[in-house]
mmCIF file with all atom_site columns, C-alpha atoms in Angstrom:
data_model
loop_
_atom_site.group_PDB
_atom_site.id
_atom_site.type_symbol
_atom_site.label_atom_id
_atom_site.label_alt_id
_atom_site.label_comp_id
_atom_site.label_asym_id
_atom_site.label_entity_id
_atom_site.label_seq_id
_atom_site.pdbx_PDB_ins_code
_atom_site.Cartn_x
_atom_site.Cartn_y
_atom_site.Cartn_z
_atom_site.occupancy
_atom_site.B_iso_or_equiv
_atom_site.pdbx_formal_charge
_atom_site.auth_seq_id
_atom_site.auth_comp_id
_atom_site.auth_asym_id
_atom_site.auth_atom_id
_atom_site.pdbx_PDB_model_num
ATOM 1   C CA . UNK M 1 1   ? -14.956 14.443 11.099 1.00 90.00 ? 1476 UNK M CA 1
ATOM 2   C CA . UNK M 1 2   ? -13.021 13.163 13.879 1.00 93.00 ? 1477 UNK M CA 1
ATOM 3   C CA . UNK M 1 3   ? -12.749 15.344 17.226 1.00 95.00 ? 1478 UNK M CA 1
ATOM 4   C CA . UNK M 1 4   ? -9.747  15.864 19.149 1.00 97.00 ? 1479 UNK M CA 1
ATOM 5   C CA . UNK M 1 5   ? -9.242  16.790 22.475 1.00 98.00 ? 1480 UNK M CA 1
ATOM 6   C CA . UNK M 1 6   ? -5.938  17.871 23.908 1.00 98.00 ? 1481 UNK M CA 1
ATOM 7   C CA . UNK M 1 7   ? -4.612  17.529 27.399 1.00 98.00 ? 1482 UNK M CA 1
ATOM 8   C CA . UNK M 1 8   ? -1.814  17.694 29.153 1.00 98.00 ? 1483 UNK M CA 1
ATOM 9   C CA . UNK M 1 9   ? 0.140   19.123 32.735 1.00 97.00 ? 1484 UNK M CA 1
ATOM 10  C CA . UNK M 1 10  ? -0.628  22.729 33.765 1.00 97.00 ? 1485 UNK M CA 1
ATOM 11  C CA . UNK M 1 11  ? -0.587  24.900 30.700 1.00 96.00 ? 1486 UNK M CA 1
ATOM 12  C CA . UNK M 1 12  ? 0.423   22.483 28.496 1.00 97.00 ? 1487 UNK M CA 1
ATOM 13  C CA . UNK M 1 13  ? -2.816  22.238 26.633 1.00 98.00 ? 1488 UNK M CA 1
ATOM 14  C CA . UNK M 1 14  ? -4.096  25.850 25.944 1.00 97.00 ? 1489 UNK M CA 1
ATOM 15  C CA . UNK M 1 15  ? 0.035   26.798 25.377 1.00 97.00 ? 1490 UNK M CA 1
ATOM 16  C CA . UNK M 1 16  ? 0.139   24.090 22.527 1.00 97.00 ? 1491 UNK M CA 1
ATOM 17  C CA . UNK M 1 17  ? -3.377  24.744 21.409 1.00 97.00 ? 1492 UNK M CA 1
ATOM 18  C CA . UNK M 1 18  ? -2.687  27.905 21.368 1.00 97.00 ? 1493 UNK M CA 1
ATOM 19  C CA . UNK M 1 19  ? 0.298   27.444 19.001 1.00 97.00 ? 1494 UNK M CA 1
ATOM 20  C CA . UNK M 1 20  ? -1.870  25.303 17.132 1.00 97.00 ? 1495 UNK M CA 1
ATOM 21  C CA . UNK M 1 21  ? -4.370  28.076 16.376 1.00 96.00 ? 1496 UNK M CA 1
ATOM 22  C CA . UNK M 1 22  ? -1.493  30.552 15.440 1.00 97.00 ? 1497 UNK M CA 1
ATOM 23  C CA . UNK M 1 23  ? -0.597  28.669 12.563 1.00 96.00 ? 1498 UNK M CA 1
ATOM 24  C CA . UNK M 1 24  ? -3.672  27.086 11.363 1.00 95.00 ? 1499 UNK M CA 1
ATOM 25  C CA . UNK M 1 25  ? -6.844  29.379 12.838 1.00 95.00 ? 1500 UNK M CA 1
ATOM 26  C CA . UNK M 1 26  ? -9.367  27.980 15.137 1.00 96.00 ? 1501 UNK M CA 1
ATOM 27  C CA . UNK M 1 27  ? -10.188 24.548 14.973 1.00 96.00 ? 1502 UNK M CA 1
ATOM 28  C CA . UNK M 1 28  ? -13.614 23.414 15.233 1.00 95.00 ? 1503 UNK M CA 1
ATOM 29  C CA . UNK M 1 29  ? -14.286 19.892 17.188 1.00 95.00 ? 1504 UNK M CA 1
ATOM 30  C CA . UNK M 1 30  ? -11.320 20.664 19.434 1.00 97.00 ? 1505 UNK M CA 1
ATOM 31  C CA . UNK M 1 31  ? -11.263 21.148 23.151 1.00 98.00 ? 1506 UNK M CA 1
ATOM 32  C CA . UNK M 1 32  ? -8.330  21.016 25.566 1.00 98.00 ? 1507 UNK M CA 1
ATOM 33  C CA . UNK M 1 33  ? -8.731  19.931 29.500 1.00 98.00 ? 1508 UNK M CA 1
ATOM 34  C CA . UNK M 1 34  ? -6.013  21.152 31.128 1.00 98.00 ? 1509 UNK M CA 1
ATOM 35  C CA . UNK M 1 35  ? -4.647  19.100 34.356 1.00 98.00 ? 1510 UNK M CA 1
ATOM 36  C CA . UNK M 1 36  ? -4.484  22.041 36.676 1.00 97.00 ? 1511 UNK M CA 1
ATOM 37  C CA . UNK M 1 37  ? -2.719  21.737 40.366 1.00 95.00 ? 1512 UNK M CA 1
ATOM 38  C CA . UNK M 1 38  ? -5.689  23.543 41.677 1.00 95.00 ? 1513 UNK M CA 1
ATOM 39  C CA . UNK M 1 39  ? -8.146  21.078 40.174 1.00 93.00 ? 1514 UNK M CA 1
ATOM 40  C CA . UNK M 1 40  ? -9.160  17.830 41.748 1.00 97.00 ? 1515 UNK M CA 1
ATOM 41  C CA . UNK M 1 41  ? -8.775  14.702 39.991 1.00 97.00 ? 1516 UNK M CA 1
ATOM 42  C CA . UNK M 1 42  ? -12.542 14.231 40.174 1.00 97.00 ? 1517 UNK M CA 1
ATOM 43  C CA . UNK M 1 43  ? -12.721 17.714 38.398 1.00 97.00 ? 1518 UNK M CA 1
ATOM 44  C CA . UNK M 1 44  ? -10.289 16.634 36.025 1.00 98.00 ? 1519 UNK M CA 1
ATOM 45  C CA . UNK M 1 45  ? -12.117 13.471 35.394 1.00 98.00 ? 1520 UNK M CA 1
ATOM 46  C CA . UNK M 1 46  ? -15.575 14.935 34.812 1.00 98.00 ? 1521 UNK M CA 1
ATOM 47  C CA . UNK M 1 47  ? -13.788 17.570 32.742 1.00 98.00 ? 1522 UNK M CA 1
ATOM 48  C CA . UNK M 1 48  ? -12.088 14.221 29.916 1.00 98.00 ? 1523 UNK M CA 1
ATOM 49  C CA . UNK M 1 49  ? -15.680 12.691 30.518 1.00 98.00 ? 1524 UNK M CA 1
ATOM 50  C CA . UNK M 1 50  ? -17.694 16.129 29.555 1.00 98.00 ? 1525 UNK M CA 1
ATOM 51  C CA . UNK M 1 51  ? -15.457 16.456 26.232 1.00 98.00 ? 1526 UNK M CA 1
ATOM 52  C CA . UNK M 1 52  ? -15.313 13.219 25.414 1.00 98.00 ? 1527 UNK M CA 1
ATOM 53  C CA . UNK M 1 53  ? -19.254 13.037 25.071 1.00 97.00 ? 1528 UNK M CA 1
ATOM 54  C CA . UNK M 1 54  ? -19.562 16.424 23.507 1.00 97.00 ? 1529 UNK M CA 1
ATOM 55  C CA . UNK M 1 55  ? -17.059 15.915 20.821 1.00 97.00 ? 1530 UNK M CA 1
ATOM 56  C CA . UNK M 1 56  ? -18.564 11.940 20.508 1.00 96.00 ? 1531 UNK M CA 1
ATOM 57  C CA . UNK M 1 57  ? -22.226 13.284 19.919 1.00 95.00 ? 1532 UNK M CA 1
ATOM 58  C CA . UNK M 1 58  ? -21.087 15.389 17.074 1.00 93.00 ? 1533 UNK M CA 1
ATOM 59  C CA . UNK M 1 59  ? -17.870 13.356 15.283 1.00 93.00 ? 1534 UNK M CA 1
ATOM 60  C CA . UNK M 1 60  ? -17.431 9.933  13.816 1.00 90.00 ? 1535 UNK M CA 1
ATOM 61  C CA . UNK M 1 61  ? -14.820 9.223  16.548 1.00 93.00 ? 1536 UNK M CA 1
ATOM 62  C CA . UNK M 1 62  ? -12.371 11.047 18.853 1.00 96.00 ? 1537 UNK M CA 1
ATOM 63  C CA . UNK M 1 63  ? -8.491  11.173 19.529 1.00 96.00 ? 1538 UNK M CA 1
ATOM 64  C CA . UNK M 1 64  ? -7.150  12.458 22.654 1.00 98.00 ? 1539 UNK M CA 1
ATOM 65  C CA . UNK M 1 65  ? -3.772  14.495 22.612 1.00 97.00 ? 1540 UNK M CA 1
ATOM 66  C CA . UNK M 1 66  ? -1.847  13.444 25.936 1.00 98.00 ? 1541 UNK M CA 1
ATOM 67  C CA . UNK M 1 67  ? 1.454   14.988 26.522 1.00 97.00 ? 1542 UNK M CA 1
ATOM 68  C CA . UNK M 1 68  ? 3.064   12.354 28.406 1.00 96.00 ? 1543 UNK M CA 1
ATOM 69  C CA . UNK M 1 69  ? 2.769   8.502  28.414 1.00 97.00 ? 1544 UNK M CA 1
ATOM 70  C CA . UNK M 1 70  ? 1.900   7.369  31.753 1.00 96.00 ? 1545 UNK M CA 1
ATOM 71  C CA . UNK M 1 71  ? 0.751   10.645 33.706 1.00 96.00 ? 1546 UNK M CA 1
ATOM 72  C CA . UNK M 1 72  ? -2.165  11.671 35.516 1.00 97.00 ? 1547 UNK M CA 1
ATOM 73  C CA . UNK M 1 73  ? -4.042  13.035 32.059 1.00 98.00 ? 1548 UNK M CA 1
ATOM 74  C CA . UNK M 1 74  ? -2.966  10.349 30.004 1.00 98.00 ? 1549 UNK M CA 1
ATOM 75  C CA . UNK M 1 75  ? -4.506  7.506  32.442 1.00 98.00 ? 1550 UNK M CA 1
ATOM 76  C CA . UNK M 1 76  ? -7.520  9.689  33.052 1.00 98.00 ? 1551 UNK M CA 1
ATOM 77  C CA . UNK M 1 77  ? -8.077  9.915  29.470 1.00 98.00 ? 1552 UNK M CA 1
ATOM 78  C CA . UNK M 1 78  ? -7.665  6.116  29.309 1.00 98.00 ? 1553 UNK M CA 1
ATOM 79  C CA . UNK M 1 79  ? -9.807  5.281  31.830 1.00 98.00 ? 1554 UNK M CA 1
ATOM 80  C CA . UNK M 1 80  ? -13.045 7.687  30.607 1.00 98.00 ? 1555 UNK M CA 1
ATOM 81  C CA . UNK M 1 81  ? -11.922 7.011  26.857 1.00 98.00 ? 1556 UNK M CA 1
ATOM 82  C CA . UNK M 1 82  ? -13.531 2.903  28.773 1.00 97.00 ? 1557 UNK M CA 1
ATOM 83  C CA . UNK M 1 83  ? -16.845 4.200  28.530 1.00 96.00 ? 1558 UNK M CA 1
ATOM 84  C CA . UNK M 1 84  ? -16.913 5.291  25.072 1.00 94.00 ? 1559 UNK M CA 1
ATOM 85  C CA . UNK M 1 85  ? -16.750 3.633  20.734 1.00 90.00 ? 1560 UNK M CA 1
ATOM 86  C CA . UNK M 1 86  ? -14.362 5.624  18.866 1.00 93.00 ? 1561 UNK M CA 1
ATOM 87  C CA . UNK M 1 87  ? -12.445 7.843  21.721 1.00 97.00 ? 1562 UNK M CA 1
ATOM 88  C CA . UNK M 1 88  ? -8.523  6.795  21.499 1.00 96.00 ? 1563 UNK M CA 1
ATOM 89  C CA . UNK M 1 89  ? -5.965  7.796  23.285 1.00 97.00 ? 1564 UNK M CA 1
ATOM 90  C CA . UNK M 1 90  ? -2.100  9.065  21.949 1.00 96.00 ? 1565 UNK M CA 1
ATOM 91  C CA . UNK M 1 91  ? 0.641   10.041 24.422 1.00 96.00 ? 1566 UNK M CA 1
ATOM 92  C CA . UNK M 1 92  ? 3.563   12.222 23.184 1.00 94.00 ? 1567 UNK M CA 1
ATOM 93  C CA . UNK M 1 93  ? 1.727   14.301 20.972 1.00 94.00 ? 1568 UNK M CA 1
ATOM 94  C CA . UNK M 1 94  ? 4.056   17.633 19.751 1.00 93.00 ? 1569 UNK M CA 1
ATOM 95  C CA . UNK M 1 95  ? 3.060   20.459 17.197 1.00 93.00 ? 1570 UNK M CA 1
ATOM 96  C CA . UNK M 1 96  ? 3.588   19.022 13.725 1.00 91.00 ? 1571 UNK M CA 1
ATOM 97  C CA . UNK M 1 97  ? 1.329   16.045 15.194 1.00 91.00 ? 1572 UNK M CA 1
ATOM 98  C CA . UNK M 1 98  ? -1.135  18.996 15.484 1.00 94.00 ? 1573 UNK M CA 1
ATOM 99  C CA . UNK M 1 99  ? -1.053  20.407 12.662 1.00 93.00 ? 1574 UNK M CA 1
ATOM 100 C CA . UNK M 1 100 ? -1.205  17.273 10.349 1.00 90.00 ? 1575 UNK M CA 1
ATOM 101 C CA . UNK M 1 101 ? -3.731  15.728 12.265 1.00 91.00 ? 1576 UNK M CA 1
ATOM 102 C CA . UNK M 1 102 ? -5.911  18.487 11.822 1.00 92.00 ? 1577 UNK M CA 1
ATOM 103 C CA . UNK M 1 103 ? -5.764  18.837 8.242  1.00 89.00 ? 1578 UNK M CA 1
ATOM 104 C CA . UNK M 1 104 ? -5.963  14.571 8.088  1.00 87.00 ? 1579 UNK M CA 1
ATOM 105 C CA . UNK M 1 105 ? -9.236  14.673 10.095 1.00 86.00 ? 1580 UNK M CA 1
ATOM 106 C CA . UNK M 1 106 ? -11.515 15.482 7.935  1.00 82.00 ? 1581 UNK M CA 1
ATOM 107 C CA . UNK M 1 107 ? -10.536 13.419 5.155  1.00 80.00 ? 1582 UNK M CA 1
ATOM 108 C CA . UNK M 1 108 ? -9.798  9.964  6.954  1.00 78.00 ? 1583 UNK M CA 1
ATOM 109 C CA . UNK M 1 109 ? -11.780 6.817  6.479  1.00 75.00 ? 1584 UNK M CA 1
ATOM 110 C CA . UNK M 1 110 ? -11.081 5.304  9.998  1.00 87.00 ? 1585 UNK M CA 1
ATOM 111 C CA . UNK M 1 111 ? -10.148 6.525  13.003 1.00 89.00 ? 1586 UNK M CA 1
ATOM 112 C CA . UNK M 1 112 ? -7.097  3.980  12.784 1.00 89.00 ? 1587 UNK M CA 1
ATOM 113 C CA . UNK M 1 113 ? -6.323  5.074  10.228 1.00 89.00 ? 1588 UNK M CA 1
ATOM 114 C CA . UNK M 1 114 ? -6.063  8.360  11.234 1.00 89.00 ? 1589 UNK M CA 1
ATOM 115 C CA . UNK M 1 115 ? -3.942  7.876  14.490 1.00 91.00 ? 1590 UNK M CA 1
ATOM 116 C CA . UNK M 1 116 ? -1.646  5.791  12.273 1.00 89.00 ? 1591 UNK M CA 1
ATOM 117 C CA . UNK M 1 117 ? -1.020  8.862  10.181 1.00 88.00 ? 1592 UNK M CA 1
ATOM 118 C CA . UNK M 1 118 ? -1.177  11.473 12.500 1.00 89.00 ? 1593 UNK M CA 1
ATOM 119 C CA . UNK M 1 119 ? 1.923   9.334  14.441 1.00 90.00 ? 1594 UNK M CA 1
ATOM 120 C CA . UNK M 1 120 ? 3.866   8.942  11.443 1.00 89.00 ? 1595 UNK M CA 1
ATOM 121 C CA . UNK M 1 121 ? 3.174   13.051 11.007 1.00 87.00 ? 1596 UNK M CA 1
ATOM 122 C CA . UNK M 1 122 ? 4.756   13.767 14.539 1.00 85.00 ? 1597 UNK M CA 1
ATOM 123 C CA . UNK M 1 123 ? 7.278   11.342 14.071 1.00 87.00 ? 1598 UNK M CA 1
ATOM 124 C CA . UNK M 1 124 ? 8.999   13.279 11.141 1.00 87.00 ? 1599 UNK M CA 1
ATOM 125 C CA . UNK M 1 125 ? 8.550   15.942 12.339 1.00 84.00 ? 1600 UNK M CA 1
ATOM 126 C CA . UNK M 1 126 ? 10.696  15.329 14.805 1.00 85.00 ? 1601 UNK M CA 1
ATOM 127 C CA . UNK M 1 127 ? 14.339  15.976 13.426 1.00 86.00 ? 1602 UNK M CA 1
ATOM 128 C CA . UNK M 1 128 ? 17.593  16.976 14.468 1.00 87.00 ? 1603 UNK M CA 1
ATOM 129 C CA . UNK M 1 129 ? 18.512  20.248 12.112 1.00 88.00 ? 1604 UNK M CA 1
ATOM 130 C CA . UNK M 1 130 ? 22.156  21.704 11.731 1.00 91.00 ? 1605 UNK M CA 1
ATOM 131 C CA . UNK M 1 131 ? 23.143  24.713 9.362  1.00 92.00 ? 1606 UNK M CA 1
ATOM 132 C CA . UNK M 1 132 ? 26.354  23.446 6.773  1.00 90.00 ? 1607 UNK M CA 1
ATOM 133 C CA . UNK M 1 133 ? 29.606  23.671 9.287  1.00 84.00 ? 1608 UNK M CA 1
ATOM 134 C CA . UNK M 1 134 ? 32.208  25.855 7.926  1.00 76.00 ? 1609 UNK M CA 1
ATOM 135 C CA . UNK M 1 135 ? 35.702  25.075 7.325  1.00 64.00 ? 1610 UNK M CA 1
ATOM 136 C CA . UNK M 1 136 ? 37.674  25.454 10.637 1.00 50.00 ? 1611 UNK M CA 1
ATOM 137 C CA . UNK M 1 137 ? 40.422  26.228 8.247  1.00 51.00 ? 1612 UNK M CA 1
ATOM 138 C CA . UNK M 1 138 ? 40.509  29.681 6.192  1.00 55.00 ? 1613 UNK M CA 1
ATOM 139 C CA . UNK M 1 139 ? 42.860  29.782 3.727  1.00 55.00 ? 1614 UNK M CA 1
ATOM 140 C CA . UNK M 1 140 ? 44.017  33.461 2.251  1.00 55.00 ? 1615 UNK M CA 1
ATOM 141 C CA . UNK M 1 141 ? 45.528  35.056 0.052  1.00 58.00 ? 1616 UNK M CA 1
ATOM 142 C CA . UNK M 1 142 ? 49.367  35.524 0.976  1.00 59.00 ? 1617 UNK M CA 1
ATOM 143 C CA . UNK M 1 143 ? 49.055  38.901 -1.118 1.00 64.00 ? 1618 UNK M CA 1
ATOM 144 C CA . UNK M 1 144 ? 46.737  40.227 1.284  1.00 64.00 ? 1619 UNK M CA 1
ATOM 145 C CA . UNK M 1 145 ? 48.305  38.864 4.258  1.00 59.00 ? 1620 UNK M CA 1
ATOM 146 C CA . UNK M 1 146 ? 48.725  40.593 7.290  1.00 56.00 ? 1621 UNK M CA 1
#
């Protein structure tokens, strides 16, 4: 099984996670490390490091979750992710990521393979839904005409 970790600005984690377990129930090989304003970077650090090697000790590889390309949890994640095999790092990650990813876990072959699916998964998800327009024109009946 692969492990994921989710992190992200403030709430960001536990509020998605959260979500996540709403729909699907609790996940097991999951943690989140939220980036906290109260909460050093060293903290923080330590924090990616600690869940990185638990979830590494018990899966056959690791993805971290990062909410934003480019911020503080997705370089920290980066930079401990150095010091492990198998811990990768996605940035952007949404709900339907979540939820396919955690079904696709514990079926894929490669953790390569896995991130490719589980971006393709948040990718569709990702649409831009609009209920049918209705005619700006009414026609009626002249009989029942005001």
């Amino acid at each position: 099984m692969i492990g994921c970790i989710l992190t992200g600005h403030g709430s960001f984690a536990t509020g998605l996670g959260g979500a996540l377990e709403m729909i699907a129930g609790q996940q097991e090989n999951f943690e989140t490390v939220c980036f906290l304003e109260e909460k050093s970077l060293e903290t923080f650090s330590e924090d990616m490091r600690d869940a990185m090697l638990t979830l590494r000790q018990k899966c056959s590889g690791v993805i971290v979750f990062s909410d934003l390309l480019g911020g503080t949890p997705f370089r920290t994640a980066m930079i401990e992710a150095q010091a492990f095999e198998d811990v990768e790092v996605i940035a952007g990650v949404n709900l339907p990521i979540l939820l396919e990813s955690m079904v696709l876990r514990y079926g894929s072959e490669s953790l390569i393979d896995f991130i490719a699916s589980a971006l393709e998964a948040g990718k569709t998800g990702l649409v831009h839904a609009q209920l049918p327009q209705e005619s700006e024109t009414q026609t009626f009946d002249e009989e029942e005409g005001i």
